[in-house]
Each structure stands twice: as C-alpha cells, then as structure tokens.
Short mmCIF file of C-alpha atoms in Angstrom, two decimals:
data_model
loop_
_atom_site.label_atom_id
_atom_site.label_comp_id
_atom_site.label_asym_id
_atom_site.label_seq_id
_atom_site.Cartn_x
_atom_site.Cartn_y
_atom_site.Cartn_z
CA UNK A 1 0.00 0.00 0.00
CA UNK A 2 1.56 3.22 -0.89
CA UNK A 3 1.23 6.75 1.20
CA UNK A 4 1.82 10.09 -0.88
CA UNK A 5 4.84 11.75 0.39
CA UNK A 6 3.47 15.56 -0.85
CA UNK A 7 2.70 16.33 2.48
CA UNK A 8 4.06 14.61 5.20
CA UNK A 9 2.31 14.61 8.85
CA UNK A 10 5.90 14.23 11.22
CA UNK A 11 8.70 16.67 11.37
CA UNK A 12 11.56 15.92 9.33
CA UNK A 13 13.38 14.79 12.73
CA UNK A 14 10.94 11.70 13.29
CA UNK A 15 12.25 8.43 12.50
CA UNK A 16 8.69 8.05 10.88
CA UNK A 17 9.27 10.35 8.02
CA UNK A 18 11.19 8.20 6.07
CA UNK A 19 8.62 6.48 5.47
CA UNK A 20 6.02 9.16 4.36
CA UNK A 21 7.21 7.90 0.20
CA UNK A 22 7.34 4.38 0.77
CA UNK A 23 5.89 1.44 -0.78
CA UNK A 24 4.72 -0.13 2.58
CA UNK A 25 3.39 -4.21 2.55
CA UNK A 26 0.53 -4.77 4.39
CA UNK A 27 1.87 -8.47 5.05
CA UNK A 28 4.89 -6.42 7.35
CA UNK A 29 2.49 -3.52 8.30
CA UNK A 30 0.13 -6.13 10.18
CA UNK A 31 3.59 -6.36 12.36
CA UNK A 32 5.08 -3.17 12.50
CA UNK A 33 4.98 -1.87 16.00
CA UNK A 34 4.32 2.23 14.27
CA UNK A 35 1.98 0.96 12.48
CA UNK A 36 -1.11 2.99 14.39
CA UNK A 37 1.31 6.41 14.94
CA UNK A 38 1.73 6.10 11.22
CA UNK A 39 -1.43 5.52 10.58
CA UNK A 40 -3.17 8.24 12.56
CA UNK A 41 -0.72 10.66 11.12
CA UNK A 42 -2.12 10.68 7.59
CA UNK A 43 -5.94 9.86 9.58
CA UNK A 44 -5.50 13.46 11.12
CA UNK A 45 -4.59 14.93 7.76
CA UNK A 46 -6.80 13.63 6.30
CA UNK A 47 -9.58 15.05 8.88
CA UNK A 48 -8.14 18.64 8.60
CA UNK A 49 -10.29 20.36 5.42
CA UNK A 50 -7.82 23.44 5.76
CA UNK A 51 -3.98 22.29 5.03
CA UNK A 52 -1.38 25.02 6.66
CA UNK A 53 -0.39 26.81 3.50
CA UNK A 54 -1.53 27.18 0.08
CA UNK A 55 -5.26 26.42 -1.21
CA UNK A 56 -7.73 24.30 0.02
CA UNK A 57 -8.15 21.15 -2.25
CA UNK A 58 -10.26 18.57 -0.21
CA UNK A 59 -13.82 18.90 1.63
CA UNK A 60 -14.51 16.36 4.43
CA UNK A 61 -17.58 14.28 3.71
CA UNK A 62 -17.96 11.82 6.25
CA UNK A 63 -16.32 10.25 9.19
CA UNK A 64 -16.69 6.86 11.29
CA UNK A 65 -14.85 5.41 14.03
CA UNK A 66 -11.87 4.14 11.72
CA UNK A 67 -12.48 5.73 9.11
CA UNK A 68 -12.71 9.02 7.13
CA UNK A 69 -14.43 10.14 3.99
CA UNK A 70 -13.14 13.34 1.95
CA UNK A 71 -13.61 14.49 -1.93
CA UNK A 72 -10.30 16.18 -3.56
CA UNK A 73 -12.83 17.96 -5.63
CA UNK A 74 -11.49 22.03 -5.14
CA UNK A 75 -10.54 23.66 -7.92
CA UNK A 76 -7.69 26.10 -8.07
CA UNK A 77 -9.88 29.12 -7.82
CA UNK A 78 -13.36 27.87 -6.82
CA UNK A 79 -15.48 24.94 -5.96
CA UNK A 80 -16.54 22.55 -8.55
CA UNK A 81 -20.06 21.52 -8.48
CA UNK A 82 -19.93 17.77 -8.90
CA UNK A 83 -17.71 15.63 -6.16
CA UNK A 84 -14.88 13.99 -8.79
CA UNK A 85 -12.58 12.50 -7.13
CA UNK A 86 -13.21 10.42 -3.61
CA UNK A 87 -10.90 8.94 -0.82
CA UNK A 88 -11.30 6.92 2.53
CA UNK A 89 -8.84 6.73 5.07
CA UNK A 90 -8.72 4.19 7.69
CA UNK A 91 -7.35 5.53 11.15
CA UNK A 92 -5.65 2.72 12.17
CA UNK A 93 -4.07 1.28 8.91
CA UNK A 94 -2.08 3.39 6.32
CA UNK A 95 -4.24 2.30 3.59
CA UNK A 96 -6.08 5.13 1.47
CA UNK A 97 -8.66 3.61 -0.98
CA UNK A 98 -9.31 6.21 -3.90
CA UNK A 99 -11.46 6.02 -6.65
CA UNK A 100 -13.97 8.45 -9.14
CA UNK A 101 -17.19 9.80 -7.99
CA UNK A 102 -18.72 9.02 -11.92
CA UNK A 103 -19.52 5.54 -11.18
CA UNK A 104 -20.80 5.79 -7.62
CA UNK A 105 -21.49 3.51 -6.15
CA UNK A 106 -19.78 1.03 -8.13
CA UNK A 107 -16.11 1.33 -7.16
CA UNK A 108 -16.80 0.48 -3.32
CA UNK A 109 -19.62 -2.42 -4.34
CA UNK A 110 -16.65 -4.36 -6.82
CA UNK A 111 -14.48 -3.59 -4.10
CA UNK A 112 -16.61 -5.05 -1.03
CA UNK A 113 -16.95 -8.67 -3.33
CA UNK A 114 -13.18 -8.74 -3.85
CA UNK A 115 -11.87 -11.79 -2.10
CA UNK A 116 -9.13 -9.59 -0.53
CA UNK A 117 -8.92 -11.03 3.23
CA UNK A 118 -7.02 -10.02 6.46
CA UNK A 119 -7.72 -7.71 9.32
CA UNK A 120 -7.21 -4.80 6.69
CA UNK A 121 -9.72 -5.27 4.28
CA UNK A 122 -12.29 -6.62 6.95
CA UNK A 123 -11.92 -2.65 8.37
CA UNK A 124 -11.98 -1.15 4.42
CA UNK A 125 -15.01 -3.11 4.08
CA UNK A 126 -16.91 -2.29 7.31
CA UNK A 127 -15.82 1.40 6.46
CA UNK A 128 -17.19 1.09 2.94
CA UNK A 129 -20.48 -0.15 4.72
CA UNK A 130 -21.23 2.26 6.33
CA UNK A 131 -20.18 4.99 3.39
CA UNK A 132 -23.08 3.15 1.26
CA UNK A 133 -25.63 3.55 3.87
CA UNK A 134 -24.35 7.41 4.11
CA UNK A 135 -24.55 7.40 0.67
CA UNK A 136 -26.67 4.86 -1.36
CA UNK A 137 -26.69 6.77 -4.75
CA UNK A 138 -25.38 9.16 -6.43
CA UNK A 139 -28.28 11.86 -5.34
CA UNK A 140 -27.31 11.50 -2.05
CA UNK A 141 -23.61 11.51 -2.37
CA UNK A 142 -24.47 15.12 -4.18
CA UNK A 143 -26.33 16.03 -1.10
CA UNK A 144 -23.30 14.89 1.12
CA UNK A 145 -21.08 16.94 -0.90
CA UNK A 146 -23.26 20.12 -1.07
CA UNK A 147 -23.15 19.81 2.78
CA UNK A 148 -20.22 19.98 3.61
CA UNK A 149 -19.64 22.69 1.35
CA UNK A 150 -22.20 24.58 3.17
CA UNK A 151 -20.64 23.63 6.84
CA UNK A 152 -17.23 24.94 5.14
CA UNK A 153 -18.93 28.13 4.64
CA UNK A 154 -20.73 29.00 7.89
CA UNK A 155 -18.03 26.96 10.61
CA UNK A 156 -14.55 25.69 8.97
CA UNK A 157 -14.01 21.98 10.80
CA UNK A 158 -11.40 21.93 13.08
CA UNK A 159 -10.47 18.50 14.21
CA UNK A 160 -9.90 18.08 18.19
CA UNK A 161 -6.88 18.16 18.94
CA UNK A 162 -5.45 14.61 19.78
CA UNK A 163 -2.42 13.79 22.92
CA UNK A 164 1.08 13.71 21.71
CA UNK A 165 0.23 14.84 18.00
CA UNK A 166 1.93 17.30 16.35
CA UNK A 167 1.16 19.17 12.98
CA UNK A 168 3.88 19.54 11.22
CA UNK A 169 4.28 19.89 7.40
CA UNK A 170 7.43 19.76 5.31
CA UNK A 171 8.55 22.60 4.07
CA UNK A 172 9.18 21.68 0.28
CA UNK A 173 9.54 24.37 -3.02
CA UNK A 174 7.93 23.45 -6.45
CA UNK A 175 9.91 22.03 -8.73
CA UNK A 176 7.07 21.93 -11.28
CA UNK A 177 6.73 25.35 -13.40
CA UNK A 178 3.42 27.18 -13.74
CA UNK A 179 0.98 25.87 -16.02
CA UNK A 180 -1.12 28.12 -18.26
CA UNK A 181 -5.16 26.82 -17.92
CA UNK A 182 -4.63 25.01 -20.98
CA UNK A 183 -1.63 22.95 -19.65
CA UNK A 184 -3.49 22.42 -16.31
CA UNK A 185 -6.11 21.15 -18.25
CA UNK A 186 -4.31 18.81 -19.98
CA UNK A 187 -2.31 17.51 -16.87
CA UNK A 188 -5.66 17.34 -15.28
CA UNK A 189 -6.95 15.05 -17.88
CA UNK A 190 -3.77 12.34 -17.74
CA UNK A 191 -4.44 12.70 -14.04
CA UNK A 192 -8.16 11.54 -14.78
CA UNK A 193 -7.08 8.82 -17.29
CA UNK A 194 -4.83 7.48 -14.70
CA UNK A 195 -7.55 7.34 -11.46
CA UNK A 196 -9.47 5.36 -14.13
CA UNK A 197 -7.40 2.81 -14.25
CA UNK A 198 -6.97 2.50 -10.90
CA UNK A 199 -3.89 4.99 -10.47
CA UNK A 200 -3.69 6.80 -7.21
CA UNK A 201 -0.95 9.58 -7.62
CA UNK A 202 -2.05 12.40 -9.70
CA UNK A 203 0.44 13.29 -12.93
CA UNK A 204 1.97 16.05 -10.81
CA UNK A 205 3.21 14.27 -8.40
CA UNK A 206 4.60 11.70 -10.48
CA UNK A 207 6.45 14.58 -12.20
CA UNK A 208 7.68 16.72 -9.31
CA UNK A 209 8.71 13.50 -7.51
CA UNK A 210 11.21 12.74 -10.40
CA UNK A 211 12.21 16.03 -10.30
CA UNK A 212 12.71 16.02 -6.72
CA UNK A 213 14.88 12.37 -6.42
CA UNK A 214 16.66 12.87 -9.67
CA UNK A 215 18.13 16.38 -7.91
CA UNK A 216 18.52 14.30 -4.07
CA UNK A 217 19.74 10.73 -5.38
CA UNK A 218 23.40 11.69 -4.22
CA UNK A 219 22.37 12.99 -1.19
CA UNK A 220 19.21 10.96 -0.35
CA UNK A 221 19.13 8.89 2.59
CA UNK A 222 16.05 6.53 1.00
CA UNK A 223 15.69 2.58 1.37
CA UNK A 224 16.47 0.47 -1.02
CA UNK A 225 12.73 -0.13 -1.26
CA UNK A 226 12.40 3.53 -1.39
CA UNK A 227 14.58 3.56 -4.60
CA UNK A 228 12.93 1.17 -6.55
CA UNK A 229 9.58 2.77 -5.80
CA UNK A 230 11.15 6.21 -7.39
CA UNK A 231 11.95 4.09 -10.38
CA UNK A 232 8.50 2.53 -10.54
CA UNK A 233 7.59 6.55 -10.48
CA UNK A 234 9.75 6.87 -13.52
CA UNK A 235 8.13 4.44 -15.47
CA UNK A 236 4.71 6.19 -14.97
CA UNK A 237 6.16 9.37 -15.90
CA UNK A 238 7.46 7.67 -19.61
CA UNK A 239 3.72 6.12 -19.88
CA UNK A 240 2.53 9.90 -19.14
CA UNK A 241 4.52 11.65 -21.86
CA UNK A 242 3.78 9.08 -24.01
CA UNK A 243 0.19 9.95 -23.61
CA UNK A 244 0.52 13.90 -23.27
CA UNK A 245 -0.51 15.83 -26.16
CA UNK A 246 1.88 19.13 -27.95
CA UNK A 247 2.37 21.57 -27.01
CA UNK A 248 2.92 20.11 -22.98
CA UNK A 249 4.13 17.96 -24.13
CA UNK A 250 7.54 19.48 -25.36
CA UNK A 251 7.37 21.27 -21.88
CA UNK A 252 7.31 18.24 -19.94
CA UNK A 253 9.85 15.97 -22.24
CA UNK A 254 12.34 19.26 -21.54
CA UNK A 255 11.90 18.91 -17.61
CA UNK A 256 12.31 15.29 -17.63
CA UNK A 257 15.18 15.23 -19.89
CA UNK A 258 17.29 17.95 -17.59
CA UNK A 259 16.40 15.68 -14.45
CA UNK A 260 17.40 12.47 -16.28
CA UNK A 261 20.64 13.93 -16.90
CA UNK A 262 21.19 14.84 -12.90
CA UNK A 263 20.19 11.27 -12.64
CA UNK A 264 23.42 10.23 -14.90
CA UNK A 265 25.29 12.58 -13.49
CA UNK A 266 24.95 11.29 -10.04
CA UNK A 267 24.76 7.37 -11.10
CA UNK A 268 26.89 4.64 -12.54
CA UNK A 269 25.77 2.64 -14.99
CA UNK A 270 26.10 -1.52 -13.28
CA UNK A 271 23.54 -3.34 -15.16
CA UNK A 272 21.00 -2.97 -12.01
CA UNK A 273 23.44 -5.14 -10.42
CA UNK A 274 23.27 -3.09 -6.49
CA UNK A 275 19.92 -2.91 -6.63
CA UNK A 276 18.78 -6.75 -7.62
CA UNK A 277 21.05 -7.56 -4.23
CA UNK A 278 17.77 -5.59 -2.58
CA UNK A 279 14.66 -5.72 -5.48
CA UNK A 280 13.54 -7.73 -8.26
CA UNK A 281 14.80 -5.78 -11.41
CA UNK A 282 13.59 -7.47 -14.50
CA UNK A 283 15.54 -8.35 -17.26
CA UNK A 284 15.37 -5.45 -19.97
CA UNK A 285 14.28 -2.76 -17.65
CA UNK A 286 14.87 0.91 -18.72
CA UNK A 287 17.87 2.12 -18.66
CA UNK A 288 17.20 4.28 -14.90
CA UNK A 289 16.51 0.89 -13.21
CA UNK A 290 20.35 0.05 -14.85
CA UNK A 291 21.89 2.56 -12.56
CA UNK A 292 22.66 3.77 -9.02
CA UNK A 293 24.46 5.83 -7.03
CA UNK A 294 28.06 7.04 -7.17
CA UNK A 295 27.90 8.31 -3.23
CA UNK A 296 26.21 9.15 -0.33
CA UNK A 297 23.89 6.77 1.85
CA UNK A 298 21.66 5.01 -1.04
CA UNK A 299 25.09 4.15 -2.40
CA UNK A 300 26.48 2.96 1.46
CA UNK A 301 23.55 0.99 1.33
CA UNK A 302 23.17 -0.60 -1.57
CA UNK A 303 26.66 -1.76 -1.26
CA UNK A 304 26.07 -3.10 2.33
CA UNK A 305 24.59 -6.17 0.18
CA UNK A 306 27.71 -6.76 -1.31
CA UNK A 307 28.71 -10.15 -0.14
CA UNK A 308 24.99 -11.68 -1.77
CA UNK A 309 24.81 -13.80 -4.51
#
C-alpha cells in the first residue's frame, strides 16, 4: 500500500518520516509496532479540510470510528459543483482507498466482493459499509457533498486536537513550473485517465517527484525499497509523456530530460546489479533501473549487500 509523500504529517526529525514515500506491505504492516502512529498521522490529515499553507483542495464528507471520507474535488480558484474525485482513510491502517465519484457507487460495491482477506480489508469493508448507507446513490452523495460545502462556509471543521500529536508539514519548493489553464487542463486530464485505471498519484506528483529524487539521489538517505519505488515513479512518468498531447508535451519531455541527466550525473551505470542484491529488477528494464548511485547513503547501502549472490 503506498502513502503520498506531498505532504508529510511528522517533522523531518521523526524516524517516521522516512517512510512518508514508501511502498509499505501490508503483510509487514500487520507487524510493524508504528503501524497505528503512522497511521493516525495521515488519519489526522486527512480530517483537517484546511492544510497550513496554500489552497484548500479537499472537503470532508464523512467520518466513522476508523475511518474518514473526503472528496479532492477544489478547484484552483473555486469549488466545482460535482464531487470527482473520492478517498477513505482508515485511522488505524495506512491504507487510502481512492477512486472516481462518476460511477458511484460502483467502485466500493466491486471492491466489497473482492476476495481480498485479512484484518485490513475486513476494516476497508466495514468502512465502505457504512459509506453506502451514508450514501446509497449518487443523489445522495451530491447532497453529502453540497453539505459539507455549506458547513465549510458557515463553521470551517477543526479537528480536536489529539495527545502527543503534532502538525507539522514539510517545508518543500515546487519544482514543477506554472501551467497556463490550458496545460493544467491537460495535466488534469492524464491525471483523470490514470484514477481510471486505478492509479492513485495524480500526474503532478509523479512529475515533481522525479524532479525532486533525480536532484537528491546523491544525497538521499532513501531505502532500497524507497529507490525502486522512485523508479516505478519513472516508469509512470514515460507512460505519461507518451500519452501527453503538444504543445505540454515538449514542456514536460524538456523537464524530464534535464532531471534524467542529474540522474546520470549522479549514477553509474552496473547493469541494475546493487539494486537486484535488494529488489527484483527485470531483465530489460529501462535504462534508470540500470543505474545507481556514485555516493552518499543510497550508495552505502546498496553496497552493504555486497557479499549476496
């Protein structure tokens, strides 16, 4: 189950934050002894309607016991009638189940007769209960929506606060340009193309998260797990510009091409030799999952594998 790093609920400082852009198995997760701190991180953010900085981009719907119902539905500059976009997060598991507000409710009935079992998807599907009852059809999950646009207007929710929990938000910088409303519109489409087929991460952060590791991988201080989930991000971003249309796309080929070359410039080319001691790295992979690090910790670490056959 994977966690969006954008926006990470602990301070820099906490040994948790590592772990805010990982690729986390929920096989290990049913183990982990964070597990519910991690958890109830991203619950709390999720809870919060008004992010510290920057515009408001999610509405809270609903909310049970263990579990939380919001729409990503905010515009740039104002409200969108229709909910688009929906998510539930569990409190107690790091698991955020996304899908479109078109086919409602669809997405959570195929979900509830998937044979998916463990203590995980027993609370996704009591959670997804209860959201049908909320919410049988899509009339009423237009009411629920219109709402909680009204209680945004007259009394902003603020969550209670909870013992021991800190707000805290990473301080990051863009490393996306501006789009013009075309271009947004555009990136807003791949992003819709790709939460159809069951994509979480929108095609911004897919972009900005190359960007970001490409610039940090001789520096970064990411698992090995980590790493090959930055490559997976890769991929996605070469099945993106393959589907972008001119003129964006020309913009977006140029700011992938200038961090692919901080990629080689920090990375050795080894066959995907370091990283197969730590990940499965299939034969006739692209040439980024062929490389890794010249220095710093990834590099330490990968080589700390050295002795395995």
């Amino acid at each position: 189950m994977k966690i969006d790093g954008s926006v990470c609920p602990f301070p820099e400082d906490d040994e948790l934050s590592r772990f805010s852009d990982a690729r986390l198995h929920l096989d290990c997760l049913s183990r982990w002894e964070h597990r519910i701190r991690f958890s109830r991180g991203y619950y709390d953010l999720a809870r919060d309607e008004a992010p510290t900085g920057g515009p408001v981009r999610s509405l809270l719907l609903a909310e049970g016991d263990a579990w939380v119902f919001t729409s990503y539905t905010l515009g740039r500059r104002e409200v969108r009638r229709e909910p688009t976009s929906l998510t539930i997060q569990l409190a107690d598991w790091p698991v955020q189940i996304y899908f479109l507000a078109a086919m409602w409710p669809a997405p959570l009935t195929r979900r509830l007769r998937s044979k998916r079992v463990g203590d995980v998807w027993e609370v996704a599907n009591e959670a997804m209960n209860q959201i049908i009852q909320l919410a049988p059809d899509m009339d009423a999950l237009r009411e629920m929506y219109r709402q909680a646009i009204e209680r945004r207007a007259v009394a902003p929710f603020s969550p209670p606060k909870r013992e021991g929990f800190v707000r805290r938000y990473r301080k990051t910088r863009s490393y996306l340009p501006p789009f013009t409303p075309e271009e947004q519109a555009v990136l807003d489409d791949l992003t819709a193309r790709r939460h159809a087929r069951g994509k979480r991460l929108s095609s911004e952060i897919l972009l900005e998260s190359w960007l970001r590791f490409a610039e940090d991988v001789g520096d970064t201080k990411s698992l090995a797990e980590e790493f090959a989930e930055y490559l997976y991000r890769r991929d996605a971003v070469e099945h993106l510009l393959g589907e972008c249309s001119a003129p964006l796309v020309e913009k977006l080929r140029s700011l992938v091409a200038a961090a692919d070359e901080k990629y080689r410039a920090a990375t050795v080319d080894d066959a995907g030799r370091a990283l197969s001691r730590w990940w499965s790295v299939e034969a006739g992979s692209d040439w980024w999952w062929q490389r890794r690090p010249t220095t710093g910790p990834l590099s330490d670490l990968l080589d700390s594998r050295r002795d395995r056959t």
